[in-house]
mmCIF file of C-alpha atoms in Angstrom:
data_model
loop_
_atom_site.group_PDB
_atom_site.id
_atom_site.type_symbol
_atom_site.label_atom_id
_atom_site.label_comp_id
_atom_site.label_asym_id
_atom_site.label_seq_id
_atom_site.Cartn_x
_atom_site.Cartn_y
_atom_site.Cartn_z
ATOM 1 C CA MET A 34 0.265 -0.072 0.089
ATOM 2 C CA ILE A 35 1.080 3.557 -0.501
ATOM 3 C CA LEU A 36 -0.010 6.228 1.485
ATOM 4 C CA LYS A 37 0.108 9.665 0.117
ATOM 5 C CA GLY A 38 -1.051 13.403 1.140
ATOM 6 C CA PHE A 39 -1.830 14.103 5.549
ATOM 7 C CA PRO A 40 -2.342 10.697 7.326
ATOM 8 C CA ILE A 41 -5.370 10.739 9.152
ATOM 9 C CA VAL A 42 -7.459 8.746 11.040
ATOM 10 C CA HIS A 43 -10.061 9.166 14.345
ATOM 11 C CA GLY A 44 -12.764 7.438 16.658
ATOM 12 C CA ARG A 45 -13.853 6.998 19.814
ATOM 13 C CA GLU A 46 -13.178 5.019 22.271
ATOM 14 C CA LYS A 47 -15.011 4.272 25.998
ATOM 15 C CA LEU A 48 -12.613 5.036 29.327
ATOM 16 C CA LEU A 49 -14.952 2.396 31.560
ATOM 17 C CA ARG A 50 -12.624 2.988 35.144
ATOM 18 C CA VAL A 51 -11.308 5.661 36.228
ATOM 19 C CA PRO A 52 -10.294 4.312 39.779
ATOM 20 C CA LYS A 53 -10.507 6.568 42.662
ATOM 21 C CA TRP A 54 -9.383 10.223 43.541
ATOM 22 C CA SER A 55 -5.572 9.952 43.388
ATOM 23 C CA ASP A 56 -5.404 7.446 40.704
ATOM 24 C CA SER A 57 -5.342 7.703 36.517
ATOM 25 C CA SER A 58 -6.543 5.058 34.109
ATOM 26 C CA CYS A 59 -5.077 4.163 31.371
ATOM 27 C CA LYS A 60 -5.995 2.699 27.841
ATOM 28 C CA THR A 61 -3.668 1.437 24.850
ATOM 29 C CA VAL A 62 -5.871 2.917 21.620
ATOM 30 C CA VAL A 63 -4.843 0.793 18.842
ATOM 31 C CA PHE A 64 -4.768 2.483 14.828
ATOM 32 C CA PRO A 65 -6.398 0.418 12.392
ATOM 33 C CA PRO A 66 -2.881 -1.171 9.882
ATOM 34 C CA TYR A 67 -0.857 0.748 7.427
ATOM 35 C CA ARG A 68 -2.810 4.155 7.977
ATOM 36 C CA PHE A 69 0.765 5.726 9.178
ATOM 37 C CA TYR A 70 4.632 6.029 7.389
ATOM 38 C CA PRO A 71 6.448 4.131 9.685
ATOM 39 C CA ASP A 72 9.765 6.952 9.817
ATOM 40 C CA LYS A 73 7.211 10.256 10.675
ATOM 41 C CA GLN A 74 5.845 11.033 13.891
ATOM 42 C CA VAL A 75 2.891 10.653 14.792
ATOM 43 C CA HIS A 76 0.428 13.375 16.031
ATOM 44 C CA VAL A 77 -2.490 12.550 18.069
ATOM 45 C CA GLN A 78 -5.484 15.138 19.861
ATOM 46 C CA ILE A 79 -7.876 14.171 22.563
ATOM 47 C CA THR A 80 -10.677 15.427 24.277
ATOM 48 C CA LEU A 81 -12.725 13.675 26.913
ATOM 49 C CA ASN A 82 -15.886 13.922 27.958
ATOM 50 C CA HIS A 83 -19.599 12.174 29.481
ATOM 51 C CA MET A 84 -21.529 12.040 26.528
ATOM 52 C CA ASN A 85 -22.620 8.712 27.414
ATOM 53 C CA LEU A 86 -24.188 9.827 31.021
ATOM 54 C CA ASN A 87 -27.445 11.014 29.910
ATOM 55 C CA ASP A 88 -29.259 11.808 33.247
ATOM 56 C CA SER A 89 -29.197 15.430 35.701
ATOM 57 C CA VAL A 90 -27.869 13.820 39.103
ATOM 58 C CA THR A 91 -24.478 12.597 38.206
ATOM 59 C CA VAL A 92 -21.735 15.815 38.475
ATOM 60 C CA HIS A 93 -19.473 16.128 35.691
ATOM 61 C CA HIS A 94 -16.504 17.005 37.169
ATOM 62 C CA ALA A 95 -13.132 17.910 35.063
ATOM 63 C CA ILE A 96 -10.771 15.866 33.795
ATOM 64 C CA THR A 97 -7.608 15.940 33.266
ATOM 65 C CA SER A 98 -5.611 13.872 29.998
ATOM 66 C CA TRP A 99 -2.491 13.023 28.452
ATOM 67 C CA THR A 100 -1.125 10.576 25.683
ATOM 68 C CA GLU A 101 2.229 8.934 26.256
ATOM 69 C CA ASN A 102 3.917 6.387 24.044
ATOM 70 C CA VAL A 103 2.612 7.975 20.070
ATOM 71 C CA ASN A 104 4.040 5.502 17.741
ATOM 72 C CA VAL A 105 2.515 4.367 14.173
ATOM 73 C CA GLN A 106 0.529 1.294 15.508
ATOM 74 C CA ASN A 107 -1.273 2.682 19.097
ATOM 75 C CA PHE A 108 -0.881 5.455 21.815
ATOM 76 C CA THR A 109 -1.905 5.211 25.458
ATOM 77 C CA VAL A 110 -4.532 7.927 26.791
ATOM 78 C CA CYS A 111 -5.213 8.312 30.513
ATOM 79 C CA ALA A 112 -7.304 10.296 32.469
ATOM 80 C CA MET A 113 -7.698 11.394 36.585
ATOM 81 C CA GLN A 114 -10.904 13.281 37.233
ATOM 82 C CA SER A 115 -10.823 16.404 40.037
ATOM 83 C CA GLY A 116 -13.783 16.808 42.566
ATOM 84 C CA ARG A 117 -13.488 12.941 43.812
ATOM 85 C CA ASN A 118 -15.104 13.549 47.118
ATOM 86 C CA GLY A 119 -18.490 14.261 46.101
ATOM 87 C CA ASN A 120 -21.470 12.486 45.918
ATOM 88 C CA ASN A 121 -22.810 10.824 42.886
ATOM 89 C CA PHE A 122 -19.484 10.292 41.136
ATOM 90 C CA ASN A 123 -18.816 9.936 37.394
ATOM 91 C CA PRO A 124 -16.364 6.944 36.807
ATOM 92 C CA PHE A 125 -16.815 6.893 33.270
ATOM 93 C CA ALA A 126 -15.498 8.618 30.394
ATOM 94 C CA THR A 127 -15.665 9.255 26.618
ATOM 95 C CA LEU A 128 -12.486 9.349 24.369
ATOM 96 C CA ASP A 129 -12.658 11.054 21.105
ATOM 97 C CA TRP A 130 -9.238 10.893 19.024
ATOM 98 C CA ILE A 131 -7.838 11.816 16.298
ATOM 99 C CA ALA A 132 -3.846 11.624 15.049
ATOM 100 C CA TYR A 133 -2.056 12.847 12.138
ATOM 101 C CA GLN A 134 1.076 12.978 10.607
ATOM 102 C CA GLY A 135 2.399 16.352 9.245
ATOM 103 C CA ALA A 136 -0.216 19.177 8.184
ATOM 104 C CA PRO A 137 -2.122 19.949 5.950
ATOM 105 C CA PRO A 138 -1.888 22.415 3.133
ATOM 106 C CA GLU A 139 -1.120 25.896 4.547
ATOM 107 C CA GLY A 140 -0.994 24.364 8.258
ATOM 108 C CA LEU A 141 1.484 23.790 11.395
ATOM 109 C CA THR A 142 1.756 21.107 13.889
ATOM 110 C CA GLY A 143 4.311 20.590 16.633
ATOM 111 C CA ILE A 144 4.338 19.838 20.558
ATOM 112 C CA ILE A 145 4.706 21.778 23.852
ATOM 113 C CA LYS A 146 5.752 20.286 26.481
ATOM 114 C CA ILE A 147 4.266 21.736 30.067
ATOM 115 C CA GLN A 148 6.716 20.071 32.049
ATOM 116 C CA LYS A 149 4.648 20.689 35.765
ATOM 117 C CA TRP A 150 1.366 20.932 36.168
ATOM 118 C CA TRP A 151 -0.330 19.230 39.499
ATOM 119 C CA SER A 152 -1.638 22.460 40.306
ATOM 120 C CA GLY A 153 -2.266 25.765 39.877
ATOM 121 C CA THR A 154 -1.841 27.320 36.123
ATOM 122 C CA ASN A 155 1.546 27.185 33.949
ATOM 123 C CA CYS A 156 1.624 28.668 30.414
ATOM 124 C CA ALA A 157 3.976 27.911 27.640
ATOM 125 C CA ASP A 158 4.354 30.274 24.386
ATOM 126 C CA VAL A 159 4.055 28.876 20.828
ATOM 127 C CA ASN A 160 5.495 30.413 18.815
ATOM 128 C CA PHE A 161 5.198 29.994 14.440
ATOM 129 C CA PRO A 162 7.277 30.543 11.495
ATOM 130 C CA LYS A 163 6.837 34.369 9.954
ATOM 131 C CA VAL A 164 8.094 32.872 6.879
ATOM 132 C CA GLY A 165 5.533 31.818 4.501
ATOM 133 C CA LEU A 166 2.511 32.605 6.802
ATOM 134 C CA GLY A 167 1.446 34.985 3.738
ATOM 135 C CA ASN A 168 -1.422 37.896 4.340
ATOM 136 C CA PRO A 169 -3.006 36.975 7.594
ATOM 137 C CA CYS A 170 -5.523 39.817 6.209
ATOM 138 C CA TYR A 171 -9.013 39.132 4.220
ATOM 139 C CA VAL A 172 -10.284 41.947 1.854
ATOM 140 C CA GLY A 173 -13.213 40.470 0.666
#
C-alpha cells in the first residue's frame, strides 16, 4: 500500500474505569493497520467527556487527560478526574481522538511540553514561523 498526502485517522473509545480519587486510568488505543508512514512522527489530539451519561443527577467533574507512547501503531491515553470527593461521582468517560502525520496544506503542527502541571496554572508560549504564512488579512 502506498500512502499519499496527509495520513489521518480518528475514533471514539470508552474509558470504563476512572479509579478512585488519587489514581489515573490508562488505555492503549490501536490504530488500523497501514495508516501511517513508518518513519514519521504521529500526532494525537484527544478530548474526554461524559457524553454517554444522560441523567441530571450525576456530577460531571473536570478531567485531566494526556497521551503517552504515541507511535505508528498505537498510543496510550490516560485520564484523572478532579472533584472526586463529591456524591454521585461519575467513573466513566468517553474519549474522542484524532491522529495524523504532518500537516495539511498551509497548516502547522508541533508539540509543546508542560513540565509541571500538578497544581496551579502553567503556561507555555507557542511561536509560529514568520515565513510563508502569507497575509493574515482578508479583503472581500
